[in-house]
Coordinates of C-alpha atoms in Angstrom, one line a residue:
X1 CA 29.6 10.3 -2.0
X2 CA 28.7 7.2 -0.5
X3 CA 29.2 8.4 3.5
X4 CA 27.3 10.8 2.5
X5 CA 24.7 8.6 0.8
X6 CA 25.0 6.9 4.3
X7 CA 24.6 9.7 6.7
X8 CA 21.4 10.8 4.6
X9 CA 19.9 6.8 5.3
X10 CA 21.2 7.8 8.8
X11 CA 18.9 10.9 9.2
X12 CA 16.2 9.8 7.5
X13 CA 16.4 6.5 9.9
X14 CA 16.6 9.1 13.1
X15 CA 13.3 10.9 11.7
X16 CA 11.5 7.9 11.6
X17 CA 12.0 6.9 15.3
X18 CA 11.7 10.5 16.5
X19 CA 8.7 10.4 14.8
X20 CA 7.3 6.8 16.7
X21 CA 8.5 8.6 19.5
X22 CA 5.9 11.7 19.4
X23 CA 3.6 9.0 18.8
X24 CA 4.4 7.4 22.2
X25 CA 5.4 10.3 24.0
X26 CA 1.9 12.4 23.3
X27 CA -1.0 13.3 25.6
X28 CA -3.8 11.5 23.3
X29 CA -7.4 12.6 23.0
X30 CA -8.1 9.3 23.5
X31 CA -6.8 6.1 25.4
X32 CA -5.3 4.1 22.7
X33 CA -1.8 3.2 24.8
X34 CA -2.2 2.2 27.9
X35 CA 1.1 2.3 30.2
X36 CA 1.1 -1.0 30.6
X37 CA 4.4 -3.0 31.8
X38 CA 7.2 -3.8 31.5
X39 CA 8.5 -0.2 30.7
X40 CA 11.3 -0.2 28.1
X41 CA 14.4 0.7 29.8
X42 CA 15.6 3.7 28.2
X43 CA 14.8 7.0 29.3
X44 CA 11.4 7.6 27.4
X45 CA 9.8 4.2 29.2
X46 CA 7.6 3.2 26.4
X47 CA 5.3 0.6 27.0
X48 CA 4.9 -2.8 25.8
X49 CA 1.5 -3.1 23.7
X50 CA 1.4 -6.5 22.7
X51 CA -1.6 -8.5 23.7
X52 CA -0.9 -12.1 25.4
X53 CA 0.0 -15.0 23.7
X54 CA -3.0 -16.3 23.8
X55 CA -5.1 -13.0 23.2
X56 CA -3.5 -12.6 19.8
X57 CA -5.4 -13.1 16.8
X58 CA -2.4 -15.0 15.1
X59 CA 0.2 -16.7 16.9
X60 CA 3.5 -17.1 14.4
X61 CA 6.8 -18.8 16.2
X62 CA 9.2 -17.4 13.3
X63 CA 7.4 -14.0 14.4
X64 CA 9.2 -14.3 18.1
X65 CA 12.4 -15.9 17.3
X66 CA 12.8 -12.6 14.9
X67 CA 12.0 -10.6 17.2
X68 CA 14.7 -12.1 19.6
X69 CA 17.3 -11.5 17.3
X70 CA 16.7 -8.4 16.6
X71 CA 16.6 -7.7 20.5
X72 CA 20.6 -8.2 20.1
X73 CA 21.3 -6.2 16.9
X74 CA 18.8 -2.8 18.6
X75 CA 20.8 -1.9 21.1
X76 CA 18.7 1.3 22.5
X77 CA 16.0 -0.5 24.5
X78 CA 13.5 2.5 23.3
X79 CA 14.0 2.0 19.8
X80 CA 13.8 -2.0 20.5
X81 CA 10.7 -1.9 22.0
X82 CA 9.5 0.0 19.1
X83 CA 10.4 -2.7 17.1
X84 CA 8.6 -5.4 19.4
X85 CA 5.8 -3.5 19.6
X86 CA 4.8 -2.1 15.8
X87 CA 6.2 -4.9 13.5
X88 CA 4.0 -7.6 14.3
X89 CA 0.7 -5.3 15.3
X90 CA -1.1 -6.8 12.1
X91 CA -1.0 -10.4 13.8
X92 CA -1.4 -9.8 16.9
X93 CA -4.3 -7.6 16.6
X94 CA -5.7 -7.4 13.3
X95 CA -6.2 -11.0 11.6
X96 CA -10.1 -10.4 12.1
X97 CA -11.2 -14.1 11.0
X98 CA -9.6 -16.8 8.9
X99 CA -11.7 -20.4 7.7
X100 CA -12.7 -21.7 4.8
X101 CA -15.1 -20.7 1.9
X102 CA -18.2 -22.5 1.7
X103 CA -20.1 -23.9 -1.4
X104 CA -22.9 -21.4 -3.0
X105 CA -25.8 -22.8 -4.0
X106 CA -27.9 -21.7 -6.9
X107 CA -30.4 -20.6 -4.1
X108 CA -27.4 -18.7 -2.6
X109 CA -27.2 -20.6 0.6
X110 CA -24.3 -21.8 2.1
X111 CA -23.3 -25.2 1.3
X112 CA -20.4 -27.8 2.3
X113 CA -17.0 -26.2 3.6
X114 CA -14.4 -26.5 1.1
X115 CA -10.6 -26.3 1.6
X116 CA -10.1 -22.7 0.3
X117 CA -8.4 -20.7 2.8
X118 CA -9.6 -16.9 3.7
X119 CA -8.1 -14.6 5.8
X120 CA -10.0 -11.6 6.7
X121 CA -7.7 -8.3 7.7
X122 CA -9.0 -5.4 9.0
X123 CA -7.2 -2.2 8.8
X124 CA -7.0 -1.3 12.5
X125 CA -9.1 1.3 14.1
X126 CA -11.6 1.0 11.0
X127 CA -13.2 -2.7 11.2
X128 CA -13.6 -3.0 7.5
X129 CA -10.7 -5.0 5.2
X130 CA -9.1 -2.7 2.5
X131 CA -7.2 -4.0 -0.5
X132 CA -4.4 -2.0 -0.7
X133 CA -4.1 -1.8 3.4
X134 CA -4.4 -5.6 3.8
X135 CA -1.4 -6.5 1.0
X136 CA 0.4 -4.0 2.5
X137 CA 0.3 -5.4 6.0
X138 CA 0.4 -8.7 5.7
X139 CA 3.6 -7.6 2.7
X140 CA 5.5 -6.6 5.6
X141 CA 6.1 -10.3 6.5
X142 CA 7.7 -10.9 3.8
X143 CA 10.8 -12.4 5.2
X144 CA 9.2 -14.8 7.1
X145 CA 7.2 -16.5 4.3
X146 CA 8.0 -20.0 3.2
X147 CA 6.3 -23.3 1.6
X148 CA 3.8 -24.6 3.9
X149 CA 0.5 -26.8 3.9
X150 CA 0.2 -26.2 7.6
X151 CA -3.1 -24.1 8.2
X152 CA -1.3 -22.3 11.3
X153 CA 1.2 -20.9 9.0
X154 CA 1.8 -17.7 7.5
X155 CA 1.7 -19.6 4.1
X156 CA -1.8 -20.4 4.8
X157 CA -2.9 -17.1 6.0
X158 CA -1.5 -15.5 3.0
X159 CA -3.5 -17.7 0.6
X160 CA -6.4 -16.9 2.3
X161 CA -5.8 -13.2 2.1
X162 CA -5.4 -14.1 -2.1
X163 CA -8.2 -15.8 -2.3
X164 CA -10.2 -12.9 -0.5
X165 CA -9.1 -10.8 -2.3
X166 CA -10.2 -12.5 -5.2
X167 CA -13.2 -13.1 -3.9
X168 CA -14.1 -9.3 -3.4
X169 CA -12.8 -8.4 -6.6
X170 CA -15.0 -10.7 -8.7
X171 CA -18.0 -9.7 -6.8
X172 CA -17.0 -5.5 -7.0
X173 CA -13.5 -4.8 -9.1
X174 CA -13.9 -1.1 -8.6
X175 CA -14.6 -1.2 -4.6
X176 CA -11.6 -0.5 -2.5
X177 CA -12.9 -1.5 1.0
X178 CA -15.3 -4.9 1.9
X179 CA -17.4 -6.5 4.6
X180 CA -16.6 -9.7 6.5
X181 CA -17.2 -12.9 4.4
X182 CA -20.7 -14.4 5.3
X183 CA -18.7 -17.5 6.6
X184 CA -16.9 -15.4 9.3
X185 CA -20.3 -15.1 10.8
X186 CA -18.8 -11.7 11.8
X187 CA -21.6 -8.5 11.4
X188 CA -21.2 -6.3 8.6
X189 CA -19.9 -2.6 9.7
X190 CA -22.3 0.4 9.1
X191 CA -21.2 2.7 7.1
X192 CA -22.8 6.4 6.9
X193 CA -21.3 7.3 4.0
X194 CA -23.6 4.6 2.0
X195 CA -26.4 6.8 1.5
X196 CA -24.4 9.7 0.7
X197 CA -22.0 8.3 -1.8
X198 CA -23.5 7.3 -4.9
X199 CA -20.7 5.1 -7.6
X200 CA -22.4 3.3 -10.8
X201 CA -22.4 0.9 -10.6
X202 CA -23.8 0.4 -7.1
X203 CA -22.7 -1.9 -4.7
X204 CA -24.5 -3.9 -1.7
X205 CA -23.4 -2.8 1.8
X206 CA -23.2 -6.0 3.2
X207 CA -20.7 -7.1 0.5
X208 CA -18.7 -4.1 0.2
X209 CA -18.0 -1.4 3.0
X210 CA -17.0 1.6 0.7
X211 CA -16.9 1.9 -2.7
X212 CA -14.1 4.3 -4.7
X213 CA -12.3 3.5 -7.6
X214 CA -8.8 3.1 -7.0
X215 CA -6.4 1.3 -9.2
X216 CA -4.0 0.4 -6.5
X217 CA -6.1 -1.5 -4.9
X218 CA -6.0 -4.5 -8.0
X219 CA -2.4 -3.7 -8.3
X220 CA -2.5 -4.8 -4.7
X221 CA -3.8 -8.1 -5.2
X222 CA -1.1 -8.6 -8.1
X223 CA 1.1 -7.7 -5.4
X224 CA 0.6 -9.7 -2.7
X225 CA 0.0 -13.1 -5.1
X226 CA 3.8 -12.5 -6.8
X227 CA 5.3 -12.0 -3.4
X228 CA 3.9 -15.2 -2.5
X229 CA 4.5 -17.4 -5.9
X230 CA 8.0 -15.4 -6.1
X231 CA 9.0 -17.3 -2.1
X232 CA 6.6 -20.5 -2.2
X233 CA 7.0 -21.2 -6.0
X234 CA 3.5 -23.1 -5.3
X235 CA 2.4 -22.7 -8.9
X236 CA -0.7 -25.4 -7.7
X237 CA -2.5 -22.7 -5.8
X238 CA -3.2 -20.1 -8.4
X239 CA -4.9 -23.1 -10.8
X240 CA -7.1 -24.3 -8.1
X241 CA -9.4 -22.0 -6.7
X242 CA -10.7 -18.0 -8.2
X243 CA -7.3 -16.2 -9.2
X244 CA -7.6 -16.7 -13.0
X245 CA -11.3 -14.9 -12.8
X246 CA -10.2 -12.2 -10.6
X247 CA -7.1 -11.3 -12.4
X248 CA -9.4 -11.3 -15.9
X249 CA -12.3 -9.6 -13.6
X250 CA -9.4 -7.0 -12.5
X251 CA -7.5 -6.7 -16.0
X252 CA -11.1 -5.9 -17.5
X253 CA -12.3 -3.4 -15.1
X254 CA -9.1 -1.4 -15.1
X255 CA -8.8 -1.8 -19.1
X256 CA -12.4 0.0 -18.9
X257 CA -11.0 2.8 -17.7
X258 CA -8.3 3.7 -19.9
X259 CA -11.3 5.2 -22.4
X260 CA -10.8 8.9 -22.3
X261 CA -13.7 11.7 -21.7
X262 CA -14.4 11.7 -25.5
X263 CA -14.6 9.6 -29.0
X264 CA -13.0 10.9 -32.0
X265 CA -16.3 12.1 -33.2
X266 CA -16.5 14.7 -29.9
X267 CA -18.9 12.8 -28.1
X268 CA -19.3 12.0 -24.3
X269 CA -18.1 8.5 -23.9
X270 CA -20.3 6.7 -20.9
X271 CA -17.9 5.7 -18.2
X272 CA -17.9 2.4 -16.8
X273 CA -17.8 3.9 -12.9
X274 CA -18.7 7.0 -11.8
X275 CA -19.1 8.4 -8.6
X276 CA -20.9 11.6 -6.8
X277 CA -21.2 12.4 -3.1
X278 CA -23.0 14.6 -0.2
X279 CA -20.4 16.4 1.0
X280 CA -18.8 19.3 2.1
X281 CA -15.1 17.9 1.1
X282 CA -14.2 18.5 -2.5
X283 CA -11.9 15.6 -2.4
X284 CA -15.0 13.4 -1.5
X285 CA -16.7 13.5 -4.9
X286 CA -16.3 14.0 -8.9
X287 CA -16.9 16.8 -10.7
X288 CA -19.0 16.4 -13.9
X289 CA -21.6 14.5 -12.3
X290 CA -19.5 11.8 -11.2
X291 CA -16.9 11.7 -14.3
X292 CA -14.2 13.8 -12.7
X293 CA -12.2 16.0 -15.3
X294 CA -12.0 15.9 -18.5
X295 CA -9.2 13.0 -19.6
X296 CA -7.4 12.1 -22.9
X297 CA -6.9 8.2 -23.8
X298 CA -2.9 7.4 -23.6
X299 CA -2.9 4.2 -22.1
X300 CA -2.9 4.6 -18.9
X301 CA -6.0 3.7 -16.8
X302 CA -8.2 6.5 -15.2
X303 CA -8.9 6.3 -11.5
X304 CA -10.8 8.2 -9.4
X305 CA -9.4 8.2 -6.2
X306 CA -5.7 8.1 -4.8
X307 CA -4.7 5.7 -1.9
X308 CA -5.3 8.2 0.5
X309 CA -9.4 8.1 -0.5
X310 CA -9.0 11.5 -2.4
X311 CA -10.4 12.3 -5.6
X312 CA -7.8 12.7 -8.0
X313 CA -7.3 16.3 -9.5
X314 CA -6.3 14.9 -13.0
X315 CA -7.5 10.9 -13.2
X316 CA -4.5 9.5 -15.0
X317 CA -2.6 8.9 -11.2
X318 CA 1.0 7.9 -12.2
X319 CA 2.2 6.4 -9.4
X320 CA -0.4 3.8 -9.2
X321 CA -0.1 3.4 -12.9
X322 CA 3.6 2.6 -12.6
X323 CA 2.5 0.0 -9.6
X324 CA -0.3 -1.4 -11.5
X325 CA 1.7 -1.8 -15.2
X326 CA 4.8 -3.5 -13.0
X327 CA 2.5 -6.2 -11.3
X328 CA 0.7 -7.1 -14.5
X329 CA 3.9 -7.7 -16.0
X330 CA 5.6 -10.1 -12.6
X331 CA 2.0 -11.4 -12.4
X332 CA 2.0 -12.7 -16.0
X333 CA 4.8 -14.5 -14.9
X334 CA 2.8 -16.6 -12.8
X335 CA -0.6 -16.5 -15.6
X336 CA 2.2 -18.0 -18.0
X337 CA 2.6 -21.6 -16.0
X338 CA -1.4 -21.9 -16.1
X339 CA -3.6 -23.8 -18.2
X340 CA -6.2 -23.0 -20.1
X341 CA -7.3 -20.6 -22.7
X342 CA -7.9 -17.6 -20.1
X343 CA -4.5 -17.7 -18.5
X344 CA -2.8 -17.9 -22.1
X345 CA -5.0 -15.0 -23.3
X346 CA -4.8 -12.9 -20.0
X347 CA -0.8 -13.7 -20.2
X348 CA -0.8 -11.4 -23.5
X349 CA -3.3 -9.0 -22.4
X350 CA -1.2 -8.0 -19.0
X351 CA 2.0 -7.8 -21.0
X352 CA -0.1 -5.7 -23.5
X353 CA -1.6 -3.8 -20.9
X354 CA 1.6 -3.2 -19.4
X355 CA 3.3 -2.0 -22.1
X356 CA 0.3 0.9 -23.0
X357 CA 0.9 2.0 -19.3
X358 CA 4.7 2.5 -19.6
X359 CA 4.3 4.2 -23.6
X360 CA 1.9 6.7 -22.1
X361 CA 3.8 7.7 -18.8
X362 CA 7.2 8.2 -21.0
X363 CA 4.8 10.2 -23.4
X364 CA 2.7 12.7 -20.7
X365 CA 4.1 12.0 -17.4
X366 CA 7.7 13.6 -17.2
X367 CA 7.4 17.2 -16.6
X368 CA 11.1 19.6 -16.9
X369 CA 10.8 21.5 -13.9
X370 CA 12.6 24.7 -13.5
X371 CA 14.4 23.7 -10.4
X372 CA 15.1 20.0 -10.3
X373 CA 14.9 18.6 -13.7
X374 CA 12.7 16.0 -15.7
X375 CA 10.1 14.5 -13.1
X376 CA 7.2 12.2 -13.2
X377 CA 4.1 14.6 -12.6
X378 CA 1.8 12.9 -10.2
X379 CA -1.3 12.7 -11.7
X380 CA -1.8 14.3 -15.9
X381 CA -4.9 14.2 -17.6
X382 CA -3.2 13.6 -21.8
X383 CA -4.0 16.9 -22.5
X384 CA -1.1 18.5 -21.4
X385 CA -2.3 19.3 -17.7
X386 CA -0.3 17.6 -14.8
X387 CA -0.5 17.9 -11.5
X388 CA 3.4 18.1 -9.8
X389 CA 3.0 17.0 -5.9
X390 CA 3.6 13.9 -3.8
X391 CA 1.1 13.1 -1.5
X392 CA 2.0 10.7 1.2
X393 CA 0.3 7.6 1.5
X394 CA 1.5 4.8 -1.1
X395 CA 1.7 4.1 -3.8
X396 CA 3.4 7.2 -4.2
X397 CA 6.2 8.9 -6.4
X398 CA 8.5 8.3 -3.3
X399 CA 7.8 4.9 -2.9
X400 CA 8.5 3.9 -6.8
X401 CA 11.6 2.1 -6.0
X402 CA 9.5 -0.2 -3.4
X403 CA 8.2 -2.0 -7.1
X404 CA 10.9 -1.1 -9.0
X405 CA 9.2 -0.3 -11.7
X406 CA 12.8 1.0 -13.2
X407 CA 13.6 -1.7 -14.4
X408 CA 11.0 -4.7 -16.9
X409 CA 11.8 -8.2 -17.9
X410 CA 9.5 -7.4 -20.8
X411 CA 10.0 -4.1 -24.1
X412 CA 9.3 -1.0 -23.0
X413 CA 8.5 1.9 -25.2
X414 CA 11.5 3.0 -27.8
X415 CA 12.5 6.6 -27.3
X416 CA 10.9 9.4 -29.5
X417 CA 13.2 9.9 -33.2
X418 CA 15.5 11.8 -31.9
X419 CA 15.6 11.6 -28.4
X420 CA 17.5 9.4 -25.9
X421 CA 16.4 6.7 -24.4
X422 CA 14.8 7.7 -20.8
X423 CA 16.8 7.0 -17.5
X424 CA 14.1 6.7 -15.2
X425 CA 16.8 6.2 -12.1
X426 CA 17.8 10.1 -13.0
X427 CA 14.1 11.2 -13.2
X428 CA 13.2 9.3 -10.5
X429 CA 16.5 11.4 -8.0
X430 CA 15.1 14.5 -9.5
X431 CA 11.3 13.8 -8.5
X432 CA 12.6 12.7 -4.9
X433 CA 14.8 16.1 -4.4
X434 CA 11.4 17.6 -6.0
X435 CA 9.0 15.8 -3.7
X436 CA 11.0 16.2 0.2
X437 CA 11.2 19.9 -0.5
X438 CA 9.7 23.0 -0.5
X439 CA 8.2 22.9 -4.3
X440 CA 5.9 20.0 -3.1
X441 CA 3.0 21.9 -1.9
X442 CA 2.2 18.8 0.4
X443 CA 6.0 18.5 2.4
X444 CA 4.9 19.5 5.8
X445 CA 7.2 21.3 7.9
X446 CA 8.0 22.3 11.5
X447 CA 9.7 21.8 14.5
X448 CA 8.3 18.2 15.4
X449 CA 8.2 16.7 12.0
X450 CA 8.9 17.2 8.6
X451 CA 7.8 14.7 6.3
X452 CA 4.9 14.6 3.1
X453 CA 1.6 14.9 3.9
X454 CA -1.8 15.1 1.5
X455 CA -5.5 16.8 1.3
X456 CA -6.5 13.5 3.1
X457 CA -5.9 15.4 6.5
X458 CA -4.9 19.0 5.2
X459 CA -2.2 21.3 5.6
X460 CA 0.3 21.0 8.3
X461 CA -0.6 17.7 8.8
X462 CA 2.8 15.0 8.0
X463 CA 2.5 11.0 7.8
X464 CA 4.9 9.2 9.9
X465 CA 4.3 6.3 6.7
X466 CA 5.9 9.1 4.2
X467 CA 8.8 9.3 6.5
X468 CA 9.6 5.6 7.1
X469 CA 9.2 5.4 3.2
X470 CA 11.6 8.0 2.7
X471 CA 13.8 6.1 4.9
X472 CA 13.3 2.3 3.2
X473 CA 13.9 4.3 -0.6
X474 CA 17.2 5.8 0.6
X475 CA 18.9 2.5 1.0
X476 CA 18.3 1.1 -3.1
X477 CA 1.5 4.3 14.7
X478 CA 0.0 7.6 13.4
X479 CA -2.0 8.4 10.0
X480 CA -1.0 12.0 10.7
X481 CA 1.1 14.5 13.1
X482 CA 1.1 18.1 13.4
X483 CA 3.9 19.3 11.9
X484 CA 4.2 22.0 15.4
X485 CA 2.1 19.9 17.5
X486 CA 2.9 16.7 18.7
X487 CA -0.5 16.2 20.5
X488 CA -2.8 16.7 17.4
X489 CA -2.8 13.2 15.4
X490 CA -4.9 11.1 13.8
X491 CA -5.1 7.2 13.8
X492 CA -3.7 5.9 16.7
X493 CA -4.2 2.2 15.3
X494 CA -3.0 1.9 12.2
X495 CA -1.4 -1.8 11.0
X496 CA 0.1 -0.6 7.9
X497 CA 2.2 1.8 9.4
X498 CA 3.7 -0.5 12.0
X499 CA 4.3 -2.9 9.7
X500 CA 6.5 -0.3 7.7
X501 CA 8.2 0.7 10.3
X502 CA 9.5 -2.9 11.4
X503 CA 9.7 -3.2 7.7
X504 CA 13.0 -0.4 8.1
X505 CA 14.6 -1.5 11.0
X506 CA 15.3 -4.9 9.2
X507 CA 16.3 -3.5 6.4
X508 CA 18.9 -1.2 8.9
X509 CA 19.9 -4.6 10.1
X510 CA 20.7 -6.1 6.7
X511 CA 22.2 -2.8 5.8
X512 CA 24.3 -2.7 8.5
X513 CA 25.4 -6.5 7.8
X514 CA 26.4 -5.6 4.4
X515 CA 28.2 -2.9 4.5
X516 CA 30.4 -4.4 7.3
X517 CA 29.4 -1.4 10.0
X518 CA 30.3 -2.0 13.0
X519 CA 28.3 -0.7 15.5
X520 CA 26.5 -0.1 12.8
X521 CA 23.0 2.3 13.1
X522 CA 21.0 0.0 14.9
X523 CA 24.2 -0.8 17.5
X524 CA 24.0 3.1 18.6
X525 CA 22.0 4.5 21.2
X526 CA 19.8 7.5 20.8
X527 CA 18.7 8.1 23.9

């Protein structure tokens, strides 16, 4: 079972880099990759992307030293320069501004410059800074984060990404995407969709680029400020500056949303976000002038759009209800050190809050399919309805184990009288043989890739980021690729997805340590 096991990590390791190279290899409708020198030399000759030294919007020494070790554990120069090129995109092109805030007067003008870090990351080809996208890329340097008061290091650009994050959450907690702080002195980006898209509450364009309600995007920020307590242990920063009031600002807007369509009496109850569009995309807008369908209160927390920017079919979203429940609980580990009455009452409420989550995904969320088992239905709305699908961008039922949200320091729901306690590792095998097959009506197949896709993009349309996930979750850059056409993709600058892929090939390496394989994957050629 366990070569097996091994040759599956294998495969799923060779889709991955066939997949990068389509992305290389393709005639593109525009010039995003210029053949620029030195040539990798394999056989495919792929080009080396990075900017110069001194071009790049965030030098990190640890950064190259990485990346010349792992020039001696890849041995296939094409899948090296992969490697080189993808994992640190996000610095070298992406970390749009970083300072320091500024005092607000009463007036609103800027006063002195205070020694808060920010760090302002854009998500690639779209030159606006997303919540979810941000974490994500800047999460992918993970191993390279330690202690640090030096304001060239990592440390200090990920506390600046915290506290912007914080920032943007206190001024809009149900906007997903936001504008350059004013201290940048960086334009705001236009955004048509502003006069088309309509959420209550409204927001001010030159605060907030886009506005949908997406719970992944707080669960995000949780994210990102664990990862760093969890390697830094600097307790000291979360007291200082705005994370308190944007984890309560966050806490309360998401706990909002766990009120279902009706009151016990029948009536409508009045949302506290809704959202309509001008469009001619169903997944662009809510039905029920702006409520979305109909939902029953269980717990979890209704939100309106999945990761991918689609409306959700059925607003009760489980995986980003798993992701959000896990970081309230890690992040309450960091509330619990704080002072003050806020952190001690918010250090209840997101154990609480937590707990609600988890009760009503054992209670509506596991569906028995007819082929593969109990599974966790994607999205359910507590009536009964569920939605079964994967879709591919994260957080997604594929990508659970990334939060491990198996396993809580904290009680979790009894079992039912009667029934046996849940084993959410067996749900969760039966949901991935469910979700990388033909019963998913969003697995995209063909001849040049086979991987999950979503409505984002539309049939035949797979996500290179669904098949490095797939990849990452068997050991525990494009948005989009024709499933029979390598030359029709979408997003030929995209941070996240690089990250991710650099992401897997360390965890090859350490895979390959441990196991004691010698050449081990990443020691083969594959040209």
């Amino acid at each position: 079972m366990r070569r097996i096991q091994q040759r599956v990590a294998g495969v799923a390791l060779l889709i991955s880099f066939v997949l990068f190279y389509v992305w290389y290899n393709s005639e593109t409708k525009v010039n995003v990759i210029s053949r620029q020198k030195p040539w990798s030399e394999g056989s495919r000759q792929f080009p080396y992307s990075r900017p110069a030294p001194e071009c790049r919007t965030f030098n990190l020494p640890a950064m190259e030293k990485l990346i010349e070790k792992m020039r001696g554990v890849i041995k296939d120069p094409d899948l090296f320069r992969l490697f080189e090129n993808s994992y640190p995109n996000t610095l070298d092109t992406m970390i749009k501004w970083r300072g320091y805030a500024k005092e607000i007067g009463e007036d609103g003008v800027e006063g002195d410059v205070t020694d808060e870090e920010l760090t302002y990351v854009i998500t690639g080809d779209i030159d606006a800074m997303w919540l979810r996208d941000s974490a994500s890329q800047v999460l992918s340097y993970l191993p390279l984060l330690e202690a640090s008061t030096d304001k060239d290091s990592l440390a200090s650009l990920w506390r600046g990404l915290i506290n912007i994050h914080a920032r943007y959450i206190i001024i809009s907690p149900y906007c997903h995407s936001f504008q350059p702080p004013p201290e940048s002195g960086v334009p705001p980006t236009h955004n048509g969709a502003y006069s088309q898209n309509h959420p209550m509450p409204p927001y001010d364009p030159v605060k907030v680029f886009d506005c949908k309600w997406e719970l992944d995007s707080l669960a995000s920020f949780l994210q990102i400020s664990v990862a760093y307590y969890e390697r830094t242990r600097d307790i000291e920063f979360f007291q200082k500056y705005n994370w308190i009031p944007a984890v309560k600002a966050a806490v309360d807007a998401a706990g909002a949303m766990r009120l279902g369509t009706y009151s016990i009496d029948g009536k409508v109850e009045k949302s506290a976000w809704t959202f309509t569009g001008w469009t001619n995309r169903e997944s662009e807008t809510l039905t029920n002038d702006g409520l979305g369908n109909p939902t029953k209160e269980n717990g979890m927390v209704r939100t309106a759009f999945r990761p991918s920017d689609d409306a959700c079919i059925y607003q009760l979203l489980v995986p980003a209800n798993m992701m959000w429940a896990k970081y309230l609980e890690d992040g309450s580990l960091i509330m619990e050190h704080l002072t003050g009455d806020d952190a001690k009452n918010l250090t209840t409420a997101m154990r609480d809050f937590a707990y609600g989550i988890r009760k009503g995904i054992d209670q509506d969320a596991i569906v028995h399919h007819h082929d593969f088992g109990d599974v966790f239905a994607y999205e359910i709305d507590g009536y009964g309805g569920s939605n079964l699908m994967d879709d591919a961008n994260v957080p997604s039922l594929l990508a659970m184990p990334l939060w491990n949200y198996s396993e809580s320091a904290f009680k979790i729901p009894p079992p039912a009288q009667g029934e046996k306690a849940k084993d959410y590792n067996e749900i969760y095998a039966n949901t991935r043989r469910f979700v990388l097959s033909d019963s998913n009506p969003y697995f995209m197949k063909g001849p040049v890739i086979s991987a999950i896709g979503g409505p984002h993009v539309g049939p035949g349309k797979a996500w290179p980021m669904a098949a490095i996930i797939r990849a990452l979750t068997s050991f525990s850059t494009l948005a989009s690729v024709d499933t029979f056409d390598q030359h029709m993709w979408s997003r030929a600058w995209f941070g996240w997805a690089n990250g991710l892929f650099g992401e897997l090939m360390i965890k090859v390496a350490e895979e390959d340590e441990k196991e004691g394989r010698t050449p081990g994957w990443l020691g083969e050629s594959w040209q």
